mmCIF file of C-alpha atoms in Angstrom:
data_model
loop_
_atom_site.group_PDB
_atom_site.id
_atom_site.type_symbol
_atom_site.label_atom_id
_atom_site.label_comp_id
_atom_site.label_asym_id
_atom_site.label_seq_id
_atom_site.Cartn_x
_atom_site.Cartn_y
_atom_site.Cartn_z
ATOM 1 C CA MET M 239 1.294 28.759 -20.371
ATOM 2 C CA SER M 240 0.211 25.228 -21.299
ATOM 3 C CA ILE M 241 -3.104 24.290 -22.908
ATOM 4 C CA PHE M 242 -4.080 22.729 -19.591
ATOM 5 C CA GLU M 243 -3.708 26.036 -17.772
ATOM 6 C CA GLN M 244 -5.320 27.964 -20.617
ATOM 7 C CA ARG M 245 -8.350 25.774 -21.223
ATOM 8 C CA GLU M 246 -8.873 23.071 -18.618
ATOM 9 C CA SER M 247 -11.260 23.787 -15.768
ATOM 10 C CA ALA M 248 -9.982 25.066 -12.438
ATOM 11 C CA ILE M 249 -11.555 21.959 -10.911
ATOM 12 C CA ARG M 250 -8.547 19.847 -11.963
ATOM 13 C CA ALA M 251 -6.840 18.355 -8.929
ATOM 14 C CA TYR M 252 -4.481 15.399 -9.393
ATOM 15 C CA CYS M 253 -2.440 17.220 -12.040
ATOM 16 C CA ARG M 254 -1.562 19.731 -9.327
ATOM 17 C CA VAL M 255 -0.197 16.889 -7.186
ATOM 18 C CA TYR M 256 1.729 15.374 -10.102
ATOM 19 C CA PRO M 257 2.780 18.430 -12.177
ATOM 20 C CA VAL M 258 4.220 16.685 -15.236
ATOM 21 C CA VAL M 259 2.815 15.481 -18.550
ATOM 22 C CA PHE M 260 2.620 11.680 -18.592
ATOM 23 C CA ASP M 261 3.249 9.924 -21.868
ATOM 24 C CA LYS M 262 3.488 6.175 -21.304
ATOM 25 C CA ALA M 263 2.732 3.599 -18.626
ATOM 26 C CA LEU M 264 3.321 -0.099 -18.004
ATOM 27 C CA ASN M 265 2.272 -2.135 -14.983
ATOM 28 C CA ALA M 266 3.378 -0.160 -11.897
ATOM 29 C CA ARG M 267 5.345 2.593 -13.628
ATOM 30 C CA GLN M 268 4.436 5.756 -15.513
ATOM 31 C CA THR M 269 6.793 7.765 -17.728
ATOM 32 C CA ASP M 270 6.537 11.490 -18.374
ATOM 33 C CA GLU M 271 7.197 13.144 -21.721
ATOM 34 C CA ASN M 272 10.803 13.836 -20.688
ATOM 35 C CA GLY M 273 11.431 10.136 -20.158
ATOM 36 C CA ARG M 274 11.454 10.106 -16.355
ATOM 37 C CA GLU M 275 9.856 7.071 -14.725
ATOM 38 C CA TYR M 276 7.678 7.061 -11.617
ATOM 39 C CA ILE M 277 6.688 4.072 -9.497
ATOM 40 C CA ASP M 278 2.912 4.186 -9.170
ATOM 41 C CA PHE M 279 1.430 3.662 -5.691
ATOM 42 C CA PHE M 280 -1.685 5.572 -6.822
ATOM 43 C CA ALA M 281 -2.935 3.299 -9.629
ATOM 44 C CA GLY M 282 -5.616 5.601 -10.991
ATOM 45 C CA ALA M 283 -7.236 6.009 -7.553
ATOM 46 C CA GLY M 284 -7.653 2.245 -7.352
ATOM 47 C CA VAL M 285 -8.774 1.596 -10.926
ATOM 48 C CA LEU M 286 -5.616 -0.135 -12.138
ATOM 49 C CA ASN M 287 -5.589 -3.232 -9.942
ATOM 50 C CA PHE M 288 -3.903 -5.144 -12.763
ATOM 51 C CA GLY M 289 -1.464 -2.415 -13.746
ATOM 52 C CA HIS M 290 -1.159 -0.051 -16.661
ATOM 53 C CA ASN M 291 -1.583 -1.644 -20.099
ATOM 54 C CA ASN M 292 -1.867 -5.170 -18.780
ATOM 55 C CA PRO M 293 -0.762 -7.323 -21.751
ATOM 56 C CA ARG M 294 -3.507 -9.933 -21.300
ATOM 57 C CA MET M 295 -6.086 -7.199 -21.618
ATOM 58 C CA THR M 296 -4.508 -5.051 -24.306
ATOM 59 C CA GLU M 297 -4.038 -8.077 -26.572
ATOM 60 C CA ALA M 298 -7.644 -9.190 -26.057
ATOM 61 C CA VAL M 299 -9.026 -5.684 -26.649
ATOM 62 C CA ILE M 300 -6.917 -5.133 -29.790
ATOM 63 C CA ALA M 301 -8.060 -8.475 -31.205
ATOM 64 C CA TYR M 302 -11.693 -7.643 -30.409
ATOM 65 C CA ILE M 303 -11.528 -4.228 -32.093
ATOM 66 C CA GLN M 304 -9.763 -5.622 -35.151
ATOM 67 C CA SER M 305 -12.527 -8.222 -35.491
ATOM 68 C CA ASN M 306 -15.119 -5.393 -35.605
ATOM 69 C CA GLY M 307 -16.602 -6.420 -32.278
ATOM 70 C CA VAL M 308 -19.466 -4.311 -30.945
ATOM 71 C CA THR M 309 -18.126 -1.450 -28.817
ATOM 72 C CA HIS M 310 -21.355 0.174 -27.596
ATOM 73 C CA SER M 311 -24.484 -1.792 -26.858
ATOM 74 C CA LEU M 312 -26.609 -0.140 -24.138
ATOM 75 C CA ASP M 313 -28.204 -3.197 -22.489
ATOM 76 C CA MET M 314 -28.472 -5.299 -25.642
ATOM 77 C CA HIS M 315 -27.018 -8.797 -25.681
ATOM 78 C CA THR M 316 -23.501 -9.121 -27.103
ATOM 79 C CA THR M 317 -20.968 -11.925 -27.229
ATOM 80 C CA ALA M 318 -18.547 -9.822 -25.147
ATOM 81 C CA LYS M 319 -21.139 -9.276 -22.428
ATOM 82 C CA ARG M 320 -22.121 -12.957 -22.399
ATOM 83 C CA GLN M 321 -18.481 -13.987 -22.099
ATOM 84 C CA PHE M 322 -17.936 -11.662 -19.131
ATOM 85 C CA MET M 323 -21.167 -12.661 -17.366
ATOM 86 C CA GLU M 324 -20.561 -16.385 -17.779
ATOM 87 C CA HIS M 325 -16.986 -16.054 -16.524
ATOM 88 C CA PHE M 326 -18.044 -13.901 -13.552
ATOM 89 C CA THR M 327 -20.777 -16.367 -12.641
ATOM 90 C CA LYS M 328 -18.464 -19.380 -12.810
ATOM 91 C CA THR M 329 -15.423 -17.858 -11.099
ATOM 92 C CA ILE M 330 -16.908 -15.424 -8.571
ATOM 93 C CA LEU M 331 -20.585 -16.100 -7.864
ATOM 94 C CA GLU M 332 -21.015 -19.870 -8.026
ATOM 95 C CA PRO M 333 -18.123 -20.774 -5.680
ATOM 96 C CA ARG M 334 -19.657 -18.409 -3.101
ATOM 97 C CA LYS M 335 -23.202 -19.686 -3.728
ATOM 98 C CA MET M 336 -24.294 -16.138 -4.524
ATOM 99 C CA PRO M 337 -27.599 -15.890 -6.453
ATOM 100 C CA HIS M 338 -27.134 -12.209 -7.218
ATOM 101 C CA LYS M 339 -28.213 -10.639 -10.502
ATOM 102 C CA MET M 340 -25.804 -8.363 -12.384
ATOM 103 C CA GLN M 341 -27.004 -4.841 -13.118
ATOM 104 C CA PHE M 342 -24.912 -2.634 -15.395
ATOM 105 C CA MET M 343 -25.419 1.110 -15.270
ATOM 106 C CA GLY M 344 -23.418 4.227 -16.066
ATOM 107 C CA PRO M 345 -19.680 3.606 -16.115
ATOM 108 C CA THR M 346 -18.443 4.921 -12.749
ATOM 109 C CA GLY M 347 -18.749 4.090 -9.074
ATOM 110 C CA THR M 348 -21.116 6.942 -8.298
ATOM 111 C CA ASN M 349 -23.548 5.486 -10.877
ATOM 112 C CA ALA M 350 -23.431 2.137 -9.068
ATOM 113 C CA VAL M 351 -24.191 3.797 -5.740
ATOM 114 C CA GLU M 352 -27.042 5.850 -7.219
ATOM 115 C CA ALA M 353 -28.628 2.692 -8.599
ATOM 116 C CA ALA M 354 -28.159 0.834 -5.313
ATOM 117 C CA MET M 355 -29.824 3.580 -3.281
ATOM 118 C CA LYS M 356 -32.694 3.733 -5.752
ATOM 119 C CA MET M 357 -33.021 -0.055 -5.633
ATOM 120 C CA ALA M 358 -33.172 -0.086 -1.825
ATOM 121 C CA ARG M 359 -35.885 2.539 -1.839
ATOM 122 C CA ARG M 360 -37.774 0.731 -4.594
ATOM 123 C CA ALA M 361 -37.626 -2.620 -2.799
ATOM 124 C CA THR M 362 -38.599 -1.373 0.674
ATOM 125 C CA GLY M 363 -40.896 1.555 -0.070
ATOM 126 C CA ARG M 364 -38.817 3.655 2.339
ATOM 127 C CA GLN M 365 -36.851 6.835 1.625
ATOM 128 C CA ASP M 366 -33.940 7.196 4.021
ATOM 129 C CA ILE M 367 -30.511 5.590 3.712
ATOM 130 C CA VAL M 368 -28.090 5.224 6.610
ATOM 131 C CA ALA M 369 -24.453 5.934 5.731
ATOM 132 C CA PHE M 370 -21.445 6.445 7.978
ATOM 133 C CA SER M 371 -18.920 9.040 9.057
ATOM 134 C CA HIS M 372 -15.841 9.355 6.819
ATOM 135 C CA GLY M 373 -17.547 7.381 4.049
ATOM 136 C CA PHE M 374 -17.068 8.258 0.380
ATOM 137 C CA HIS M 375 -19.606 7.053 -2.189
ATOM 138 C CA GLY M 376 -19.439 9.433 -5.140
ATOM 139 C CA MET M 377 -20.095 12.933 -6.422
ATOM 140 C CA THR M 378 -23.548 12.831 -8.046
ATOM 141 C CA LEU M 379 -26.265 14.167 -5.772
ATOM 142 C CA GLY M 380 -27.642 10.903 -4.404
ATOM 143 C CA ALA M 381 -24.244 9.351 -3.774
ATOM 144 C CA LEU M 382 -22.963 12.703 -2.514
ATOM 145 C CA SER M 383 -25.723 12.684 0.081
ATOM 146 C CA ALA M 384 -24.118 9.529 1.466
ATOM 147 C CA THR M 385 -20.580 10.924 1.210
ATOM 148 C CA ALA M 386 -19.468 12.460 4.499
ATOM 149 C CA ASN M 387 -16.675 14.804 3.380
ATOM 150 C CA GLN M 388 -17.840 18.386 3.865
ATOM 151 C CA HIS M 389 -15.527 19.739 1.146
ATOM 152 C CA PHE M 390 -17.314 17.632 -1.458
ATOM 153 C CA ARG M 391 -20.775 18.166 0.020
ATOM 154 C CA ASN M 392 -20.431 21.955 0.030
ATOM 155 C CA ALA M 393 -20.030 21.966 -3.752
ATOM 156 C CA ALA M 394 -23.548 20.565 -4.259
ATOM 157 C CA GLY M 395 -25.306 23.898 -3.877
ATOM 158 C CA VAL M 396 -28.539 22.220 -2.759
ATOM 159 C CA PRO M 397 -29.630 20.342 0.369
ATOM 160 C CA LEU M 398 -28.457 16.722 0.456
ATOM 161 C CA THR M 399 -31.358 14.876 1.989
ATOM 162 C CA HIS M 400 -32.741 11.449 2.883
ATOM 163 C CA VAL M 401 -29.432 10.142 4.230
ATOM 164 C CA GLN M 402 -28.559 9.891 7.921
ATOM 165 C CA HIS M 403 -24.938 9.503 9.031
ATOM 166 C CA PHE M 404 -23.811 7.501 12.043
ATOM 167 C CA PRO M 405 -20.334 6.708 13.442
ATOM 168 C CA PHE M 406 -18.343 4.161 11.443
ATOM 169 C CA GLY M 407 -17.059 1.043 13.080
ATOM 170 C CA CYS M 408 -15.970 0.045 16.534
ATOM 171 C CA GLU M 409 -12.961 2.280 17.049
ATOM 172 C CA THR M 410 -12.880 2.625 20.825
ATOM 173 C CA VAL M 411 -13.808 0.610 23.903
ATOM 174 C CA CYS M 412 -15.357 2.502 26.786
ATOM 175 C CA PRO M 413 -13.987 1.882 30.311
ATOM 176 C CA GLY M 414 -15.817 -0.998 31.948
ATOM 177 C CA CYS M 415 -17.549 -1.923 28.696
ATOM 178 C CA GLU M 416 -16.702 -4.995 26.647
ATOM 179 C CA LEU M 417 -18.468 -3.563 23.614
ATOM 180 C CA GLY M 418 -16.813 -0.869 21.549
ATOM 181 C CA CYS M 419 -18.669 2.405 21.092
ATOM 182 C CA GLY M 420 -19.547 1.350 17.568
ATOM 183 C CA MET M 421 -21.351 -1.727 18.885
ATOM 184 C CA GLN M 422 -23.159 0.421 21.413
ATOM 185 C CA SER M 423 -24.325 2.750 18.665
ATOM 186 C CA ILE M 424 -25.825 -0.192 16.781
ATOM 187 C CA GLU M 425 -27.699 -1.305 19.873
ATOM 188 C CA GLN M 426 -28.940 2.246 20.365
ATOM 189 C CA LEU M 427 -30.146 2.285 16.772
ATOM 190 C CA ARG M 428 -31.913 -1.014 17.324
ATOM 191 C CA ALA M 429 -33.711 0.441 20.345
ATOM 192 C CA ILE M 430 -34.692 3.575 18.426
ATOM 193 C CA TYR M 431 -36.133 1.600 15.523
ATOM 194 C CA ALA M 432 -38.032 -0.652 17.947
ATOM 195 C CA ASP M 433 -39.592 2.325 19.747
ATOM 196 C CA SER M 434 -42.806 3.256 17.958
ATOM 197 C CA SER M 435 -42.669 6.698 19.543
ATOM 198 C CA SER M 436 -39.038 7.517 18.668
ATOM 199 C CA GLY M 437 -40.056 9.357 15.508
ATOM 200 C CA ILE M 438 -37.316 7.559 13.577
ATOM 201 C CA ALA M 439 -38.332 4.802 11.172
ATOM 202 C CA PRO M 440 -35.980 2.086 9.877
ATOM 203 C CA PRO M 441 -34.164 3.039 6.665
ATOM 204 C CA ALA M 442 -34.373 1.563 3.199
ATOM 205 C CA GLY M 443 -30.762 0.467 3.443
ATOM 206 C CA PHE M 444 -27.446 0.692 5.227
ATOM 207 C CA LEU M 445 -24.666 1.790 2.851
ATOM 208 C CA LEU M 446 -21.042 1.306 3.834
ATOM 209 C CA GLU M 447 -17.505 0.347 2.856
ATOM 210 C CA THR M 448 -15.786 -2.405 4.832
ATOM 211 C CA ILE M 449 -12.607 -0.338 4.445
ATOM 212 C CA GLN M 450 -13.057 3.380 3.956
ATOM 213 C CA ALA M 451 -10.454 4.036 1.283
ATOM 214 C CA GLU M 452 -10.967 7.777 0.774
ATOM 215 C CA GLY M 453 -11.989 8.185 4.403
ATOM 216 C CA GLY M 454 -8.501 7.372 5.670
ATOM 217 C CA VAL M 455 -8.143 3.591 5.131
ATOM 218 C CA LYS M 456 -10.358 2.898 8.138
ATOM 219 C CA VAL M 457 -10.969 -0.842 8.533
ATOM 220 C CA ALA M 458 -14.306 -1.867 10.028
ATOM 221 C CA ASP M 459 -14.324 -4.429 12.826
ATOM 222 C CA LYS M 460 -15.774 -7.826 11.839
ATOM 223 C CA GLY M 461 -18.053 -7.970 14.866
ATOM 224 C CA TRP M 462 -19.408 -4.497 14.173
ATOM 225 C CA LEU M 463 -20.112 -5.384 10.541
ATOM 226 C CA GLN M 464 -21.930 -8.556 11.531
ATOM 227 C CA ALA M 465 -24.006 -6.685 14.127
ATOM 228 C CA LEU M 466 -24.927 -4.085 11.522
ATOM 229 C CA ALA M 467 -25.870 -6.786 9.018
ATOM 230 C CA LYS M 468 -28.132 -8.435 11.596
ATOM 231 C CA LEU M 469 -29.756 -5.103 12.413
ATOM 232 C CA ALA M 470 -30.428 -4.473 8.719
ATOM 233 C CA LYS M 471 -32.051 -7.878 8.339
ATOM 234 C CA ASP M 472 -34.103 -7.510 11.519
ATOM 235 C CA VAL M 473 -35.568 -4.144 10.492
ATOM 236 C CA GLY M 474 -36.136 -5.097 6.847
ATOM 237 C CA ALA M 475 -33.452 -2.802 5.413
ATOM 238 C CA LEU M 476 -31.010 -3.738 2.659
ATOM 239 C CA LEU M 477 -27.313 -4.111 3.391
ATOM 240 C CA ILE M 478 -25.371 -2.339 0.626
ATOM 241 C CA ILE M 479 -21.612 -2.815 0.501
ATOM 242 C CA ASP M 480 -19.673 -0.321 -1.570
ATOM 243 C CA ASP M 481 -16.703 -2.429 -2.708
ATOM 244 C CA ILE M 482 -15.752 -0.040 -5.479
ATOM 245 C CA GLN M 483 -12.221 0.760 -4.326
ATOM 246 C CA VAL M 484 -11.355 -2.157 -2.038
ATOM 247 C CA GLY M 485 -12.913 -4.999 -4.051
ATOM 248 C CA VAL M 486 -11.657 -6.935 -7.093
ATOM 249 C CA GLY M 487 -8.730 -8.486 -5.229
ATOM 250 C CA ARG M 488 -7.422 -5.442 -3.364
ATOM 251 C CA THR M 489 -7.508 -7.108 0.081
ATOM 252 C CA GLY M 490 -6.329 -10.570 -0.995
ATOM 253 C CA SER M 491 -9.690 -11.974 -2.112
ATOM 254 C CA PHE M 492 -12.136 -10.842 -4.771
ATOM 255 C CA PHE M 493 -14.518 -9.156 -2.324
ATOM 256 C CA SER M 494 -13.234 -7.245 0.685
ATOM 257 C CA PHE M 495 -15.822 -9.042 2.823
ATOM 258 C CA ASP M 496 -15.020 -12.617 1.779
ATOM 259 C CA ASP M 497 -13.677 -13.450 5.255
ATOM 260 C CA LEU M 498 -16.301 -11.501 7.215
ATOM 261 C CA ASP M 499 -19.338 -13.834 7.042
ATOM 262 C CA LEU M 500 -21.554 -11.195 5.453
ATOM 263 C CA ASP M 501 -24.375 -11.665 2.968
ATOM 264 C CA PRO M 502 -24.964 -8.273 1.293
ATOM 265 C CA ASP M 503 -28.195 -7.536 -0.526
ATOM 266 C CA ILE M 504 -26.390 -5.251 -2.979
ATOM 267 C CA ILE M 505 -22.686 -5.003 -3.815
ATOM 268 C CA CYS M 506 -21.412 -1.974 -5.733
ATOM 269 C CA LEU M 507 -18.433 -2.580 -8.015
ATOM 270 C CA ALA M 508 -16.537 -0.295 -10.411
ATOM 271 C CA LYS M 509 -12.910 0.865 -10.765
ATOM 272 C CA GLY M 510 -10.949 -2.413 -11.060
ATOM 273 C CA ILE M 511 -13.858 -4.428 -12.477
ATOM 274 C CA GLY M 512 -13.109 -3.125 -16.010
ATOM 275 C CA GLY M 513 -9.582 -4.511 -15.816
ATOM 276 C CA LEU M 514 -7.712 -2.228 -18.198
ATOM 277 C CA GLY M 515 -8.790 1.090 -16.736
ATOM 278 C CA THR M 516 -11.672 1.338 -19.202
ATOM 279 C CA PRO M 517 -14.898 2.428 -17.459
ATOM 280 C CA MET M 518 -17.348 -0.084 -16.080
ATOM 281 C CA ALA M 519 -19.662 -0.340 -13.076
ATOM 282 C CA MET M 520 -21.826 -3.208 -11.915
ATOM 283 C CA ASN M 521 -24.150 -3.909 -9.015
ATOM 284 C CA LEU M 522 -24.800 -7.390 -7.712
ATOM 285 C CA VAL M 523 -28.383 -7.529 -6.467
ATOM 286 C CA LYS M 524 -30.248 -10.355 -4.782
ATOM 287 C CA PRO M 525 -33.024 -11.608 -7.093
ATOM 288 C CA GLU M 526 -35.848 -10.872 -4.650
ATOM 289 C CA HIS M 527 -34.878 -7.183 -4.725
ATOM 290 C CA ASP M 528 -34.007 -7.009 -8.403
ATOM 291 C CA GLN M 529 -37.531 -8.146 -9.326
ATOM 292 C CA HIS M 530 -38.839 -4.750 -8.171
ATOM 293 C CA TRP M 531 -37.272 -3.047 -11.195
ATOM 294 C CA LEU M 532 -39.458 -2.369 -14.213
ATOM 295 C CA PRO M 533 -37.756 -2.687 -17.635
ATOM 296 C CA GLY M 534 -35.924 0.534 -18.461
ATOM 297 C CA GLU M 535 -36.699 2.072 -15.076
ATOM 298 C CA HIS M 536 -33.002 2.804 -14.529
ATOM 299 C CA THR M 537 -30.871 3.346 -17.622
ATOM 300 C CA GLY M 538 -27.524 4.755 -18.729
ATOM 301 C CA THR M 539 -26.092 5.416 -22.180
ATOM 302 C CA PHE M 540 -22.755 3.791 -21.343
ATOM 303 C CA ARG M 541 -23.896 0.689 -19.498
ATOM 304 C CA GLY M 542 -22.940 -1.549 -22.429
ATOM 305 C CA GLN M 543 -19.164 -1.122 -22.295
ATOM 306 C CA ASP M 544 -18.058 -4.006 -24.488
ATOM 307 C CA ILE M 545 -14.358 -3.150 -24.461
ATOM 308 C CA SER M 546 -14.573 -3.196 -20.677
ATOM 309 C CA PHE M 547 -16.370 -6.549 -20.843
ATOM 310 C CA ILE M 548 -13.460 -7.921 -22.891
ATOM 311 C CA ALA M 549 -10.791 -6.491 -20.569
ATOM 312 C CA GLY M 550 -12.822 -7.380 -17.469
ATOM 313 C CA ASP M 551 -13.096 -10.956 -18.673
ATOM 314 C CA GLN M 552 -9.296 -11.113 -18.809
ATOM 315 C CA ALA M 553 -9.125 -9.630 -15.301
ATOM 316 C CA LEU M 554 -11.244 -12.544 -14.084
ATOM 317 C CA THR M 555 -8.549 -14.977 -15.224
ATOM 318 C CA TYR M 556 -6.516 -13.762 -12.237
ATOM 319 C CA PHE M 557 -9.200 -15.307 -10.007
ATOM 320 C CA ASP M 558 -9.451 -18.652 -11.794
ATOM 321 C CA ASP M 559 -6.740 -19.778 -9.382
ATOM 322 C CA ASP M 560 -5.353 -18.350 -6.128
ATOM 323 C CA GLU M 561 -1.871 -17.365 -7.309
ATOM 324 C CA LEU M 562 -2.365 -13.594 -7.506
ATOM 325 C CA MET M 563 -4.352 -13.441 -4.271
ATOM 326 C CA GLN M 564 -1.604 -15.259 -2.384
ATOM 327 C CA THR M 565 0.865 -12.763 -3.843
ATOM 328 C CA VAL M 566 -1.346 -9.860 -2.731
ATOM 329 C CA LYS M 567 -1.420 -11.216 0.820
ATOM 330 C CA ALA M 568 2.356 -11.729 0.851
ATOM 331 C CA HIS M 569 3.096 -8.319 -0.660
ATOM 332 C CA GLY M 570 0.610 -6.628 1.666
ATOM 333 C CA ALA M 571 2.316 -8.209 4.681
ATOM 334 C CA MET M 572 5.734 -7.160 3.346
ATOM 335 C CA MET M 573 4.538 -3.583 2.877
ATOM 336 C CA ALA M 574 3.149 -3.431 6.424
ATOM 337 C CA ASP M 575 6.303 -4.987 7.893
ATOM 338 C CA SER M 576 8.485 -2.515 6.018
ATOM 339 C CA LEU M 577 6.509 0.440 7.377
ATOM 340 C CA GLN M 578 6.267 -0.746 10.988
ATOM 341 C CA PRO M 579 9.749 0.520 12.003
ATOM 342 C CA LEU M 580 8.722 3.927 10.659
ATOM 343 C CA VAL M 581 5.644 3.838 12.875
ATOM 344 C CA ASP M 582 7.782 2.771 15.844
ATOM 345 C CA ARG M 583 10.141 5.718 15.292
ATOM 346 C CA HIS M 584 7.403 8.326 15.131
ATOM 347 C CA PRO M 585 4.670 8.192 17.823
ATOM 348 C CA LEU M 586 2.440 10.500 15.752
ATOM 349 C CA VAL M 587 2.310 8.027 12.850
ATOM 350 C CA ASN M 588 -0.210 5.166 12.644
ATOM 351 C CA LEU M 589 -0.624 2.394 10.078
ATOM 352 C CA THR M 590 -3.929 0.843 8.992
ATOM 353 C CA GLY M 591 -5.149 -1.305 6.134
ATOM 354 C CA LYS M 592 -5.507 -4.793 4.748
ATOM 355 C CA GLY M 593 -3.874 -6.555 1.828
ATOM 356 C CA MET M 594 -2.498 -4.037 -0.654
ATOM 357 C CA ILE M 595 -4.326 -0.965 0.610
ATOM 358 C CA LEU M 596 -2.530 0.696 3.494
ATOM 359 C CA GLY M 597 -2.881 4.064 5.157
ATOM 360 C CA LEU M 598 -0.101 5.957 6.912
ATOM 361 C CA ASP M 599 -1.752 8.493 9.207
ATOM 362 C CA VAL M 600 0.811 11.244 9.842
ATOM 363 C CA GLY M 601 -1.413 13.444 11.982
ATOM 364 C CA ASN M 602 -2.306 16.333 9.684
ATOM 365 C CA GLY M 603 -2.712 17.261 6.050
ATOM 366 C CA ASP M 604 0.304 19.570 5.877
ATOM 367 C CA ARG M 605 2.690 16.740 6.758
ATOM 368 C CA ALA M 606 0.980 14.368 4.336
ATOM 369 C CA LYS M 607 1.162 16.951 1.543
ATOM 370 C CA GLN M 608 4.900 17.416 2.115
ATOM 371 C CA ILE M 609 5.438 13.639 2.097
ATOM 372 C CA VAL M 610 3.468 13.210 -1.136
ATOM 373 C CA SER M 611 5.449 16.042 -2.751
ATOM 374 C CA GLN M 612 8.838 14.695 -1.667
ATOM 375 C CA CYS M 613 7.883 11.223 -2.865
ATOM 376 C CA PHE M 614 6.968 12.541 -6.295
ATOM 377 C CA GLU M 615 10.219 14.468 -6.540
ATOM 378 C CA SER M 616 11.994 11.169 -5.800
ATOM 379 C CA GLY M 617 10.024 9.187 -8.377
ATOM 380 C CA LEU M 618 7.029 7.810 -6.448
ATOM 381 C CA MET M 619 3.385 8.613 -7.147
ATOM 382 C CA ILE M 620 1.311 8.412 -3.989
ATOM 383 C CA ALA M 621 -1.730 10.322 -2.711
ATOM 384 C CA SER M 622 -3.325 11.358 0.553
ATOM 385 C CA CYS M 623 -6.836 10.856 1.923
ATOM 386 C CA GLY M 624 -8.791 11.057 5.169
ATOM 387 C CA THR M 625 -9.851 14.077 7.196
ATOM 388 C CA GLY M 626 -7.830 17.058 6.028
ATOM 389 C CA GLY M 627 -5.764 14.765 3.812
ATOM 390 C CA ARG M 628 -3.803 13.470 6.820
ATOM 391 C CA VAL M 629 -3.394 9.865 5.621
ATOM 392 C CA VAL M 630 -0.871 8.835 2.962
ATOM 393 C CA LYS M 631 -2.558 6.029 1.028
ATOM 394 C CA LEU M 632 -0.702 3.141 -0.590
ATOM 395 C CA ILE M 633 -2.767 1.476 -3.307
ATOM 396 C CA PRO M 634 -0.316 0.113 -5.918
ATOM 397 C CA PRO M 635 -1.360 -2.263 -8.700
ATOM 398 C CA LEU M 636 -1.793 -5.808 -7.424
ATOM 399 C CA THR M 637 0.632 -6.908 -10.132
ATOM 400 C CA THR M 638 3.432 -4.613 -8.940
ATOM 401 C CA PRO M 639 6.801 -6.437 -8.990
ATOM 402 C CA LYS M 640 8.352 -6.912 -5.561
ATOM 403 C CA ALA M 641 11.379 -4.850 -6.584
ATOM 404 C CA ASP M 642 9.157 -1.855 -7.430
ATOM 405 C CA LEU M 643 7.309 -2.212 -4.127
ATOM 406 C CA GLU M 644 10.577 -2.250 -2.213
ATOM 407 C CA GLU M 645 11.966 0.759 -4.087
ATOM 408 C CA GLY M 646 8.734 2.706 -3.616
ATOM 409 C CA LEU M 647 8.622 1.906 0.084
ATOM 410 C CA LYS M 648 12.191 3.148 0.537
ATOM 411 C CA ILE M 649 11.225 6.456 -1.074
ATOM 412 C CA LEU M 650 8.135 6.751 1.131
ATOM 413 C CA ILE M 651 9.997 5.890 4.324
ATOM 414 C CA LYS M 652 12.753 8.414 3.592
ATOM 415 C CA ALA M 653 10.257 11.172 2.795
ATOM 416 C CA THR M 654 8.217 10.443 5.926
ATOM 417 C CA ASP M 655 11.323 10.445 8.110
ATOM 418 C CA ASN M 656 12.389 13.773 6.584
ATOM 419 C CA VAL M 657 9.048 15.415 7.241
ATOM 420 C CA MET M 658 8.464 13.970 10.710
ATOM 421 C CA MET M 659 11.960 14.912 11.917
ATOM 422 C CA GLN M 660 11.250 18.533 10.998
ATOM 423 C CA GLU M 661 8.612 18.606 13.731
ATOM 424 C CA PRO M 662 9.656 20.477 16.898
ATOM 425 C CA ALA M 663 10.366 18.234 19.887
#
């Protein structure tokens, strides 16, 4: 029996999906201790947008450590933090004319969401947050209240309050109606908030992902998002976009909403923002809301992650020009085109996504689990998501070589064909 089985908590999960001991990793491949390589379409659950051990970042971090650079700084000023903030301002915020302040908190996405929900409540004086079906926002109690997955919610052990859930997106169009049901639900919400006798007051904020990564790679309709943003503005609620998994270049631009004509009040970032896989989370907050904070009112021991500032600064170099983003768009289109014949062969299979995050819905979790297992046996790391784990999610590093993408897709297609053809006619 290994030390993992002897001593590590029963809560461990991904090691059960990938039952080997990994030893080394580079870009889009991991190697186990026996020397076998695996193409990585999992990428640390979306953390490793720039691959394992990206040389730009490792060289910068090694140089910083060897120069005795500060590694832990809370919210004190450091040269590493200044370098990151100046680069982020110049490359990301200024071209978009975004006035947002940067707030650093604890090092993971759930910390960013917790701070955003607290900020919305602080700025509006209201308590409730509206979140959406199939959304995933984190595991700490506040963020878990906004997470829809019952498996995760049941582990809380206490009531998860002050969050209301409504249907996500505009998935269907009713007969004789030009508006999808999602649009209708927004209009119904508008009417409820306008009715002084409805008993339902407007929320502090609307919290959502433009693409629900863990929820099954569900892509929100542009019109629905714009209608929701207008509703938020009209009722004095903050629009909070959780871009933790689908931001930082994943969809072919830095933010997932860059082409959606949205103006979020708060943007939650984590995962890929640290560049190297080192932990970092950051909220972008409009100044008029940020001014409601009192100094030290929201803290976190590991909000001064200077190694992540150094690596994250190198990650920003990929956005100083458009080369990588054009590659992401091209590779995303190639991935979708490669999978379309598979979808055509199997009526039960559907494909969703944008850029280099795609979801292959195979109908139920048992099929997806078999596909994931067969892929791993053939040298491909991939995971499932969505209700019951029914969606096989492709989220490879953005820097994955085309040859690795093509090889990984062949493995996935073969495994999916094998599993789907086992189904009775």
